[in-house]
XYZ file of C-alpha atoms in Angstrom:
700
model
C -25.754 111.651 -150.809
C -29.408 110.628 -150.495
C -29.480 106.882 -149.874
C -25.678 106.530 -150.088
C -25.343 105.955 -146.345
C -27.975 103.212 -146.532
C -26.107 101.413 -149.330
C -22.743 101.703 -147.558
C -24.094 100.289 -144.316
C -25.807 97.409 -146.123
C -22.457 96.352 -147.633
C -20.448 96.874 -144.413
C -22.924 94.884 -142.314
C -22.825 91.989 -144.789
C -19.048 91.659 -144.497
C -19.280 91.942 -140.704
C -21.744 89.046 -140.553
C -19.606 87.054 -143.006
C -16.502 87.610 -140.858
C -18.231 86.400 -137.693
C -19.631 83.355 -139.477
C -16.155 82.509 -140.786
C -14.757 82.790 -137.260
C -17.306 80.470 -135.667
C -18.421 78.273 -138.560
C -16.525 76.074 -140.988
C -17.079 76.887 -144.654
C -15.407 73.692 -145.871
C -17.149 71.034 -143.764
C -20.571 72.373 -142.797
C -23.611 72.209 -145.037
C -24.315 75.142 -147.324
C -27.903 75.342 -146.109
C -26.748 75.774 -142.495
C -24.249 78.470 -143.407
C -26.729 80.360 -145.574
C -29.489 80.308 -142.933
C -27.161 81.476 -140.166
C -25.600 84.175 -142.332
C -29.007 85.504 -143.367
C -30.249 85.607 -139.753
C -27.150 87.392 -138.450
C -27.096 89.761 -141.401
C -30.712 90.862 -140.983
C -30.293 91.426 -137.235
C -27.119 93.467 -137.642
C -28.781 95.381 -140.458
C -31.671 96.437 -138.217
C -29.240 97.708 -135.589
C -27.085 99.697 -138.015
C -29.918 101.220 -140.083
C -32.126 102.331 -137.181
C -30.046 105.514 -136.413
C -30.594 106.661 -140.009
C -34.324 106.192 -139.550
C -34.231 108.278 -136.349
C -32.300 111.159 -137.933
C -34.641 111.185 -140.940
C -37.717 111.411 -138.711
C -36.154 114.169 -136.576
C -35.417 116.230 -139.692
C -39.078 115.876 -140.717
C -40.220 116.864 -137.223
C -38.107 119.997 -137.340
C -39.515 120.861 -140.751
C -43.159 120.386 -139.718
C -43.164 121.689 -136.153
C -44.085 125.426 -135.770
C -41.981 127.292 -133.236
C -44.022 130.504 -132.738
C -41.906 133.234 -134.291
C -39.345 130.778 -135.517
C -40.467 128.620 -138.417
C -38.084 126.135 -139.943
C -37.436 125.865 -143.644
C -35.846 122.711 -145.023
C -33.039 123.371 -147.511
C -31.223 120.565 -149.208
C -27.873 121.839 -150.448
C -26.477 123.768 -147.467
C -24.553 122.608 -144.478
C -24.831 125.445 -141.902
C -27.775 127.143 -140.209
C -28.648 130.757 -141.022
C -31.142 133.277 -139.685
C -33.111 135.054 -142.433
C -34.875 138.254 -141.363
C -38.355 138.711 -142.842
C -39.437 142.448 -142.686
C -43.106 141.729 -143.489
C -43.729 139.430 -140.541
C -41.143 141.112 -138.325
C -39.904 137.672 -137.283
C -37.017 135.416 -137.921
C -37.142 132.240 -139.960
C -34.677 129.574 -138.916
C -33.380 127.617 -141.887
C -32.831 123.918 -141.182
C -31.063 121.637 -143.584
C -31.553 118.127 -144.827
C -29.073 115.668 -143.217
C -26.455 114.078 -145.409
C -27.914 110.625 -144.623
C -31.506 111.616 -145.380
C -33.474 108.733 -146.882
C -36.337 109.618 -149.263
C -39.916 108.828 -148.361
C -41.217 105.380 -149.169
C -37.900 103.540 -148.903
C -37.680 102.839 -145.185
C -41.192 101.335 -144.718
C -40.612 98.840 -147.521
C -37.110 98.107 -146.228
C -38.274 97.462 -142.655
C -41.194 95.337 -143.799
C -38.967 93.046 -145.863
C -36.274 92.779 -143.174
C -38.640 92.210 -140.263
C -40.905 89.602 -141.816
C -37.965 87.724 -143.317
C -36.297 87.513 -139.909
C -39.536 86.347 -138.279
C -40.035 83.624 -140.876
C -36.483 82.489 -140.230
C -36.748 82.343 -136.454
C -40.191 80.753 -136.170
C -40.381 78.510 -139.243
C -37.239 77.875 -141.267
C -34.422 77.797 -138.701
C -36.082 75.253 -136.362
C -36.690 72.971 -139.331
C -33.146 73.469 -140.660
C -31.794 72.847 -137.181
C -33.455 69.441 -136.969
C -32.497 68.670 -140.568
C -28.800 69.375 -139.965
C -28.722 67.363 -136.746
C -30.543 64.395 -138.211
C -28.645 61.175 -138.750
C -30.510 60.240 -141.913
C -28.666 59.019 -144.981
C -30.887 60.687 -147.602
C -32.592 64.022 -148.063
C -36.003 62.407 -147.722
C -35.027 60.718 -144.480
C -33.671 63.953 -143.016
C -36.800 65.895 -143.971
C -38.982 63.218 -142.402
C -36.968 63.300 -139.166
C -37.087 67.113 -139.055
C -40.867 67.164 -139.529
C -41.394 64.610 -136.771
C -39.161 66.512 -134.339
C -40.879 69.844 -135.072
C -44.426 68.486 -135.027
C -44.899 69.335 -131.351
C -43.155 72.684 -131.834
C -45.345 73.794 -134.725
C -48.455 72.160 -133.296
C -48.202 74.218 -130.106
C -48.087 77.497 -132.035
C -50.942 76.466 -134.303
C -53.057 75.503 -131.298
C -52.454 78.845 -129.564
C -53.115 80.839 -132.721
C -56.263 78.867 -133.540
C -57.583 79.287 -130.005
C -57.095 83.054 -130.219
C -58.876 83.217 -133.553
C -61.843 81.224 -132.224
C -62.010 83.421 -129.113
C -61.996 86.615 -131.179
C -64.616 85.255 -133.584
C -66.973 84.162 -130.804
C -66.570 87.232 -128.573
C -69.308 89.747 -129.523
C -67.478 92.897 -128.395
C -64.280 92.312 -130.348
C -64.200 93.070 -134.022
C -60.537 92.840 -134.922
C -59.301 93.510 -138.414
C -56.361 91.831 -140.108
C -54.108 94.746 -139.136
C -55.010 94.348 -135.460
C -54.455 90.590 -135.574
C -51.080 91.219 -137.153
C -50.246 93.690 -134.380
C -51.255 91.135 -131.736
C -48.893 88.576 -133.270
C -46.024 91.079 -133.402
C -46.714 92.118 -129.805
C -46.655 88.505 -128.624
C -43.308 87.878 -130.361
C -41.818 91.095 -128.972
C -43.042 90.266 -125.468
C -41.268 86.916 -125.564
C -38.144 88.628 -126.921
C -38.258 91.346 -124.247
C -38.425 88.676 -121.544
C -35.118 87.195 -122.777
C -33.704 90.636 -123.527
C -33.812 91.881 -119.944
C -32.202 88.687 -118.637
C -29.296 88.863 -121.065
C -28.898 92.629 -120.771
C -28.750 92.507 -116.962
C -25.868 90.048 -117.194
C -23.968 91.868 -119.929
C -24.142 95.329 -118.343
C -22.106 94.059 -115.388
C -20.020 91.281 -116.877
C -18.513 93.207 -119.805
C -16.970 96.029 -117.686
C -15.858 93.488 -115.083
C -14.223 91.270 -117.712
C -12.055 94.175 -118.906
C -11.143 95.072 -115.337
C -10.125 91.478 -114.619
C -8.121 91.421 -117.866
C -6.002 94.264 -116.475
C -5.003 92.058 -113.493
C -2.530 89.578 -114.946
C -2.282 87.460 -111.791
C -6.023 87.002 -111.488
C -6.314 86.218 -115.182
C -3.538 83.613 -114.957
C -5.219 81.868 -112.012
C -8.496 81.803 -113.920
C -6.674 80.291 -116.889
C -5.333 77.521 -114.640
C -8.894 76.795 -113.564
C -10.073 76.682 -117.183
C -7.222 74.320 -118.066
C -8.268 71.816 -115.378
C -11.917 71.895 -116.504
C -11.030 71.663 -120.182
C -8.721 68.709 -119.595
C -11.582 66.869 -117.907
C -13.865 67.657 -120.822
C -11.160 66.629 -123.275
C -10.748 63.261 -121.549
C -14.524 62.739 -121.590
C -14.713 63.532 -125.288
C -11.908 61.089 -126.074
C -13.583 58.367 -124.040
C -16.913 59.042 -125.727
C -15.264 58.901 -129.148
C -13.630 55.572 -128.293
C -16.969 54.097 -127.244
C -18.704 55.291 -130.403
C -15.863 54.023 -132.605
C -16.129 50.637 -130.917
C -19.786 50.481 -131.896
C -18.888 51.463 -135.449
C -16.220 48.758 -135.569
C -18.677 46.062 -134.514
C -21.217 47.131 -137.111
C -18.523 47.405 -139.757
C -17.471 43.814 -139.100
C -21.018 42.455 -139.000
C -22.289 44.123 -142.194
C -20.399 42.814 -145.228
C -19.869 44.349 -148.617
C -22.992 42.833 -150.227
C -25.393 43.799 -147.431
C -28.193 46.219 -148.436
C -27.187 48.637 -145.627
C -23.483 48.588 -146.487
C -23.629 51.989 -148.187
C -24.987 53.499 -144.957
C -22.080 51.984 -143.029
C -19.659 53.475 -145.554
C -21.278 56.879 -145.003
C -20.703 56.514 -141.253
C -17.080 55.480 -141.810
C -16.419 58.591 -143.867
C -17.453 60.705 -140.856
C -14.940 58.949 -138.577
C -11.377 60.237 -138.005
C -8.731 59.049 -140.454
C -6.849 56.852 -137.981
C -10.011 54.933 -137.121
C -10.862 54.535 -140.806
C -7.458 52.948 -141.434
C -7.855 50.523 -138.516
C -11.306 49.444 -139.639
C -10.189 49.146 -143.248
C -7.365 46.758 -142.304
C -9.709 44.533 -140.296
C -12.361 44.327 -143.013
C -12.710 40.979 -144.794
C -14.474 41.771 -148.040
C -14.303 38.199 -149.287
C -16.861 37.059 -146.698
C -20.368 37.069 -148.103
C -23.457 38.343 -146.388
C -25.327 35.638 -144.508
C -28.759 36.665 -143.294
C -29.490 33.428 -141.451
C -26.798 33.244 -138.792
C -26.152 36.908 -137.842
C -28.361 39.643 -136.407
C -27.825 42.969 -138.151
C -28.844 46.505 -137.124
C -31.758 48.279 -138.733
C -31.640 51.498 -140.719
C -33.078 53.399 -137.757
C -30.286 52.220 -135.454
C -27.716 53.168 -138.093
C -29.230 56.656 -138.297
C -28.921 56.974 -134.529
C -25.302 55.805 -134.679
C -24.604 58.238 -137.510
C -25.887 61.080 -135.354
C -23.714 59.941 -132.434
C -20.631 59.773 -134.645
C -21.143 63.327 -135.925
C -21.604 64.648 -132.396
C -18.644 62.713 -130.919
C -16.218 63.742 -133.669
C -17.308 67.388 -133.468
C -16.893 67.463 -129.698
C -13.495 65.753 -129.844
C -12.154 68.175 -132.446
C -13.519 71.177 -130.558
C -11.942 70.241 -127.231
C -8.619 69.486 -128.920
C -8.512 72.886 -130.638
C -9.635 74.699 -127.497
C -6.923 72.968 -125.480
C -4.231 74.169 -127.884
C -5.610 77.721 -127.802
C -5.775 77.706 -124.002
C -2.174 76.506 -123.812
C -1.045 79.420 -125.964
C -2.959 81.874 -123.774
C -1.548 80.412 -120.556
C 2.025 80.404 -121.851
C 1.627 84.003 -122.972
C 0.335 85.073 -119.540
C 3.246 83.308 -117.857
C 5.642 85.080 -120.226
C 4.060 88.416 -119.308
C 4.527 87.656 -115.608
C 8.206 86.832 -116.213
C 8.871 89.874 -118.406
C 7.351 92.361 -115.945
C 10.581 92.247 -113.894
C 12.852 92.420 -116.925
C 15.350 95.295 -116.908
C 16.125 95.090 -120.625
C 12.544 96.093 -121.548
C 12.567 93.509 -124.314
C 9.677 91.051 -124.398
C 11.052 87.502 -124.541
C 8.818 84.565 -125.481
C 9.342 81.127 -124.003
C 8.734 79.437 -127.324
C 9.390 80.549 -130.849
C 6.270 81.550 -132.827
C 5.006 78.807 -135.137
C 4.727 81.233 -138.047
C 7.571 83.318 -139.474
C 7.832 86.879 -138.232
C 6.122 89.315 -140.588
C 6.927 92.906 -141.407
C 4.528 94.210 -138.735
C 6.360 92.494 -135.881
C 9.713 93.187 -137.455
C 9.360 96.948 -137.912
C 6.345 98.159 -135.869
C 5.471 95.731 -133.086
C 9.055 95.135 -132.029
C 10.023 93.363 -128.758
C 10.435 96.760 -127.082
C 6.989 97.967 -128.174
C 5.519 94.625 -127.162
C 7.046 94.926 -123.675
C 5.612 98.401 -123.118
C 2.176 97.290 -124.331
C 1.950 93.950 -122.532
C 3.631 94.935 -119.261
C 2.673 98.596 -118.867
C 0.086 100.177 -121.196
C -2.354 97.318 -121.667
C -3.341 97.210 -118.005
C -4.140 100.912 -117.814
C -5.961 100.843 -121.132
C -8.252 98.033 -119.925
C -8.881 99.815 -116.625
C -9.864 103.065 -118.312
C -12.066 101.173 -120.761
C -13.679 99.300 -117.875
C -14.485 102.561 -116.067
C -16.044 104.077 -119.205
C -18.143 100.981 -119.837
C -19.253 100.988 -116.199
C -20.460 104.585 -116.513
C -22.299 103.658 -119.684
C -23.910 100.693 -117.905
C -25.083 102.950 -115.069
C -26.624 105.321 -117.627
C -28.457 102.410 -119.282
C -29.811 101.119 -115.968
C -30.986 104.612 -114.966
C -32.656 105.185 -118.327
C -34.357 101.774 -118.274
C -35.950 102.672 -114.940
C -37.031 106.216 -115.900
C -37.704 106.218 -119.667
C -41.484 106.338 -119.125
C -41.193 109.821 -117.546
C -41.591 112.561 -120.172
C -42.190 115.574 -117.905
C -39.495 115.979 -116.720
C -37.303 113.957 -119.069
C -35.222 111.634 -116.875
C -33.793 109.270 -119.481
C -30.221 110.397 -120.175
C -30.269 109.222 -123.783
C -33.505 111.119 -124.461
C -31.876 114.259 -123.026
C -28.860 113.887 -125.328
C -31.032 113.397 -128.417
C -33.249 116.389 -127.593
C -30.231 118.657 -127.097
C -28.893 117.660 -130.499
C -32.342 118.125 -132.001
C -32.442 121.752 -130.906
C -29.137 122.485 -132.652
C -30.034 120.504 -135.807
C -26.868 118.456 -135.338
C -27.854 115.372 -137.317
C -24.390 113.848 -137.228
C -24.394 113.984 -133.450
C -27.858 112.419 -133.378
C -26.752 109.534 -135.568
C -23.541 108.960 -133.621
C -25.334 109.080 -130.252
C -27.979 106.647 -131.486
C -25.393 104.340 -133.009
C -23.154 104.257 -129.902
C -26.122 103.635 -127.611
C -27.675 100.819 -129.611
C -24.254 99.341 -130.354
C -23.489 99.142 -126.626
C -26.861 97.508 -125.958
C -26.253 94.992 -128.754
C -22.767 94.240 -127.440
C -24.120 93.484 -123.964
C -26.827 91.191 -125.345
C -25.040 89.484 -128.218
C -21.858 88.884 -126.213
C -23.983 87.095 -123.625
C -25.426 84.922 -126.398
C -21.875 84.066 -127.488
C -20.769 83.340 -123.908
C -23.597 81.229 -122.542
C -23.357 77.474 -122.770
C -26.162 74.983 -122.288
C -24.155 71.844 -121.457
C -22.956 70.506 -124.838
C -26.151 71.238 -126.778
C -25.547 74.931 -127.357
C -22.040 76.345 -127.403
C -20.510 78.926 -129.747
C -16.802 78.100 -130.048
C -14.444 80.217 -132.110
C -11.794 78.995 -134.565
C -14.388 77.185 -136.737
C -15.449 74.781 -133.966
C -19.181 75.587 -133.641
C -21.562 72.878 -134.754
C -24.564 73.428 -137.023
C -27.107 73.170 -134.202
C -25.496 75.974 -132.185
C -25.067 78.239 -135.215
C -28.728 78.037 -136.137
C -29.839 78.364 -132.524
C -27.860 81.599 -132.252
C -29.560 82.843 -135.431
C -32.951 82.116 -133.873
C -32.010 84.014 -130.704
C -30.758 87.015 -132.665
C -33.951 87.235 -134.713
C -36.085 87.075 -131.566
C -34.030 89.571 -129.548
C -33.334 92.286 -132.123
C -36.897 93.677 -132.713
C -37.682 94.174 -128.988
C -34.186 95.588 -128.525
C -34.877 98.266 -131.147
C -38.259 99.069 -129.608
C -36.614 99.360 -126.193
C -34.015 101.720 -127.647
C -36.699 103.898 -129.245
C -38.413 104.017 -125.857
C -35.190 105.160 -124.178
C -34.891 108.153 -126.539
C -38.677 108.874 -126.442
C -39.271 108.046 -130.104
C -41.959 105.418 -129.419
C -45.321 107.139 -128.944
C -46.912 103.995 -127.473
C -44.604 104.300 -124.464
C -43.863 108.030 -124.226
C -47.531 108.971 -124.987
C -46.415 111.948 -127.063
C -47.941 113.042 -130.352
C -44.796 112.694 -132.462
C -44.058 111.554 -135.940
C -43.245 107.867 -135.672
C -40.255 106.216 -137.223
C -40.773 103.861 -140.130
C -39.720 100.968 -137.908
C -42.414 101.758 -135.315
C -45.059 101.996 -138.014
C -44.211 98.463 -139.136
C -44.481 97.181 -135.549
C -48.035 98.525 -135.290
C -49.719 100.369 -132.447
C -49.231 98.664 -129.095
C -52.392 100.295 -127.792
C -54.342 97.341 -129.163
C -53.143 95.481 -126.064
C -53.088 98.242 -123.465
C -52.074 96.017 -120.560
C -48.850 95.157 -122.410
C -48.091 98.677 -123.702
C -48.858 100.414 -120.386
C -47.744 97.638 -118.050
C -45.295 95.005 -119.199
C -43.225 97.210 -121.547
C -42.804 99.881 -118.864
C -42.319 98.017 -115.596
C -40.636 94.786 -116.651
C -37.355 96.493 -117.748
C -36.992 97.748 -114.155
C -36.061 94.200 -113.165
C -32.720 94.892 -114.792
C -31.615 96.477 -111.497
C -32.131 93.201 -109.619
C -30.358 91.235 -112.358
C -27.376 93.585 -112.315
C -27.050 93.252 -108.534
C -27.273 89.462 -108.774
C -24.607 89.436 -111.511
C -22.318 91.753 -109.536
C -22.341 89.412 -106.525
C -22.102 86.317 -108.796
C -25.239 84.717 -107.401
C -25.744 82.576 -110.492
C -22.161 81.314 -110.356
C -22.500 80.423 -106.677
C -25.753 78.558 -107.287
C -24.207 76.519 -110.102
C -21.239 75.741 -107.895
C -23.535 74.480 -105.141
C -25.352 72.273 -107.652
C -22.098 70.560 -108.588
C -21.106 72.524 -111.714
C -17.574 73.738 -111.068
C -17.321 77.506 -111.516
C -14.413 79.870 -110.897
C -14.860 81.567 -107.527
C -11.317 82.782 -106.854
C -11.206 81.329 -103.321
C -10.423 78.092 -101.533
C -13.412 76.345 -103.123
C -11.581 76.145 -106.458
C -7.987 75.904 -105.216
C -7.746 72.200 -106.077
C -8.666 72.801 -109.710
C -6.277 75.767 -109.865
C -3.380 73.622 -108.612
C -4.325 70.872 -111.033
C -4.379 73.296 -113.941
C -1.010 74.727 -112.942
C 0.517 71.257 -112.886
C -1.011 70.413 -116.264
C 0.499 73.525 -117.809
C 3.898 72.731 -116.284
C 3.738 69.291 -117.827
C 2.780 70.714 -121.218
C 5.551 73.299 -120.965
C 8.167 70.608 -120.265
C 6.801 68.506 -123.095
C 6.950 71.386 -125.547
C 10.406 72.344 -124.295
C 11.682 68.812 -124.950
C 10.215 68.921 -128.439
C 11.893 72.251 -129.175
C 15.209 71.021 -127.748
C 15.027 67.948 -129.944
C 14.254 70.074 -132.973
C 17.146 72.415 -132.206
C 19.562 69.487 -131.775
C 18.427 67.921 -135.020
C 18.798 71.257 -136.748
C 22.275 71.696 -135.299
C 23.319 68.225 -136.407
C 21.888 68.826 -139.864
C 23.840 72.050 -140.153
C 27.004 70.387 -138.871
C 26.700 67.433 -141.230
C 25.805 69.774 -144.032
C 29.077 71.595 -143.454
C 30.984 68.292 -143.339
C 29.267 67.105 -146.485
C 30.089 70.396 -148.147
C 33.775 70.116 -147.164
C 33.888 66.454 -148.220
C 32.209 67.354 -151.478
C 34.780 70.036 -152.119
C 37.600 67.576 -151.355
C 36.064 64.974 -153.641
C 35.669 67.585 -156.352
C 39.310 68.683 -156.048
C 40.555 65.082 -155.982
C 38.457 64.216 -159.022
C 39.835 67.249 -160.813
C 43.383 66.171 -159.917
C 42.653 62.633 -161.116
C 41.193 63.952 -164.332
C 44.281 66.093 -164.820
C 46.675 63.130 -164.205
C 44.544 60.871 -166.361
C 44.616 63.467 -169.109
C 48.398 63.679 -168.951
C 48.715 59.878 -168.968
C 46.276 59.657 -171.838
C 48.254 62.193 -173.826
C 51.505 60.300 -173.240
C 49.898 57.007 -174.228
C 48.485 58.635 -177.301
C 51.882 59.932 -178.278
C 53.350 56.494 -177.651
C 50.637 54.858 -179.761
C 51.278 57.325 -182.509
C 54.941 56.467 -182.359
C 54.326 52.695 -182.414
C 51.262 52.279 -184.587
C 50.854 48.699 -185.933
C 49.440 47.771 -189.277
C 45.796 47.039 -190.052
C 46.367 43.318 -189.475
C 47.810 44.179 -186.075
C 44.536 46.025 -185.167
C 42.476 42.890 -185.864
C 44.977 40.816 -183.867
C 44.577 43.169 -180.864
C 40.798 42.784 -181.040
C 41.055 38.995 -180.923
C 43.463 39.256 -177.964
C 40.918 41.354 -176.076
C 38.261 38.711 -176.700
C 40.582 36.010 -175.450
C 41.372 38.013 -172.304
C 37.639 38.133 -171.556
C 37.447 34.336 -171.055
C 37.013 32.810 -167.569
C 39.969 32.240 -165.271
C 40.039 28.477 -165.914
C 40.607 29.066 -169.594
C 44.165 28.068 -170.754
C 45.393 28.883 -174.233
C 47.965 26.164 -174.092
C 45.307 23.580 -174.910
C 44.847 25.150 -178.328
C 46.878 23.420 -181.040
C 45.917 25.755 -183.856
C 46.550 29.400 -183.159
C 45.698 31.522 -186.169
C 47.562 34.491 -184.763
C 51.225 34.538 -183.981
C 52.339 36.204 -180.835
C 54.371 39.279 -181.160
C 57.756 39.428 -179.519
C 57.508 40.879 -176.038
C 53.782 40.019 -175.554
C 52.297 37.061 -173.703
C 50.018 34.564 -175.303
C 46.329 35.484 -175.409
C 44.033 33.817 -172.923
C 46.652 33.223 -170.219
C 46.685 35.441 -167.136
C 49.801 36.225 -165.198
C 48.371 34.644 -162.101
C 47.829 31.340 -163.979
C 51.212 31.275 -165.742
C 53.468 28.296 -165.105
C 56.591 30.472 -165.134
C 56.653 33.033 -162.307
C 60.315 34.021 -162.575
C 59.658 36.481 -165.408
C 56.409 37.902 -164.053
C 57.629 41.507 -164.191
C 59.293 41.281 -167.618
C 56.728 43.492 -169.289
C 56.876 46.171 -166.598
C-alpha cells in the first residue's frame, strides 16, 4: 500500500476541483486558458490540503521509530497491523514493536512533491494568473492586442514587486553584517508571501468560524429564512433592472457604431466581432437595419478608432455577462422562495404528503418515485431537516470554539493547551496512525471550509463575484485562484503550528515534515517567527466577536449598502420582495393554467378526431363495400351485353365527344361517321342542353 493513498488522493482531488469549476465556470463559452489556469490553481491548493495529513502521519511514524523511550525501544515492522510486546531476557526489558502505517510514503517522494506543488502555485498566483486575468478581460480583437493590454495593465503590478525585491537585494549587498546565501534569500521571499497570506487568512477565518454555524442555525428556522429570501428578491430585482438598463445603453452604442461603419470599412471585422458577443435578439434587430449597399465614405462621417472599439467590446462582454447572471439568479431565487412557501404551507398538513405548488419542470425519476416519495419528503422538509441543521450547527460551533482556543494557545508547549495538539499526541502514544490522519484531515478540512467558503461568499461590487450555475466570469474565476494559492500555504503552516509540528513556532527539537522543510526555517526573520506568527492569530477572537454581532453588516448598512438586518430597517425591502414573489406566483400560475387548458383541449379534440376518424373509416369501408357490389353487378351486366370490337372504338369516340365544352352541339355536324345505337343519345349533346325535355328520364 506504499504510495497508494497518495495516488488515490491525487485522482480524487482532481475530480473535486473539476466539479467545482464546472459548477461555477462555463466550459462551452469561456476561454480554455482561463479554465485551465483556474483548474490548476484550485487543484494544487486542494492537493496541499488533502496530502498534508499523510505527511504528518509519515513523520510521526519516523519519530516513533527513532525516539528512545528508556526501557521501551520501538522497532518498525512493515507487514503487521497490531502492536506486540516482545520480552528480551538479555536486557531484561521490553521492546515495543511499532508498525509502518498503511499510508506510509517512502523517503524522497514528499520533498520533491511539495517543491513542485508549492513553486507551481506561487508562479501561478504572482505571475501567470494576474497576466491571464488582464488578458481575459481585455477588449482586444487579436492575441497581440490582448497581450499588449495585459502587459500595460500589469506593468505597475510587476514593477512594484521588482522595486521591492531589488531594494532588498541592494540593502543586503551593502550591509556589512549580513551575508545571506541563496537559501536564506529564498526563505525571506517565502516568509514575505506567507505573511501576506496569513494577514488575509485570519480575516477570512474569523468570519467563517462564526458565519458557517450561524448559517446552518438560520437554515433550520424556515420563517427567518423565508423573510431573508424576500429581502434578497427585492435586492436582486433592483440589480436585474440595472443590468437590463445597462445592456440597453451598451446595445444602443453598438447600434450607432454598426450603422456608421459600413461593410467596406477597415474596422468592420471588429464591429462584427462585437455583434457576435451581443444577445441574439439584438443581433437580429441590427441585422435588419443594416444597409450593406451603402459604401464607406471617409469624408463626411466621423468613425470610432480601434481603441474605442476595444473599450466598447469590453463593455459588451461585461454587460452581457451581468445580464445573464442576474437573470439566472432570479430564476433560482424564485424556485427557492416558492419551495420555502410550500414548506410553510405543508407544515400544517394532516395528510403528511408534501404538495408542491407547481409541477417540476423535469419528469419524475426513479429516486423520487420509489425512495424520496411525497411522504418521505414531508418528514424531511417539515420535521427532520430542522433538527438536523440545529445539531450540525451546535457541532460546528463547538469546533469553532476549539479552533479559537487553539489559535490563542498553540504557542504554549509546557503545558500543551492546544486541543488539536493534545489529540494528536494521544494518538501518537497508541500508534494509531488512522486516527492521526483522520484527526488531521477533519481539522484542516474544517479550516479550509471556513476560509474557502468565505472566498466564495464575498462580493466586491460587480468586479469579483463567484456565482454558481456557470455564471462566474473569467476575472472572478482567476481572482479566486490567486486567493487560494496565497491562502493555502500559510493555512497549512498555521495547522502545523496548532498540532505542534512546526519547530519554528513550538521551539521543539522534532523531526520536521517535508512541507516545513520546503518552507525553510523561519528563524532567519526572528521578529516574524517569534512575533507576528504567534500573536497575530489572536486577533481572531476580536473578529469572531465582531462577526457575531454583525458589526460589518451594520457598517455597510449605514454607508448605504442595503444589508439584511431582520428588523424595521429592512422591512420595506422585505415587503417589496414579498409582493414581487406574489406577482411571479400569479404569473406562473396563469401560465400553468393556460398550459393545462390547452392540454385539455388538445386531448378533447384528439378524442373527437379519433371518433371522427373511426366514423370516416367505417363509412369509407361501407362505401367501398357498396361500390364493390355495384361494380360486380355492372361487370356482370357488361359481360352479358358485350358489344363487338367496332362498338369499343365507337364508345371511345363518344367519351371524347362528351369531354367537349358545354357550348358544343353535335347537331351542327353534317357528317357523323358513327351511327347512334338505339336507346343512346347522340354524342356531344348533354341532357341539360337538349331541345327535348319531355323524355329526359327515358334512359333511367
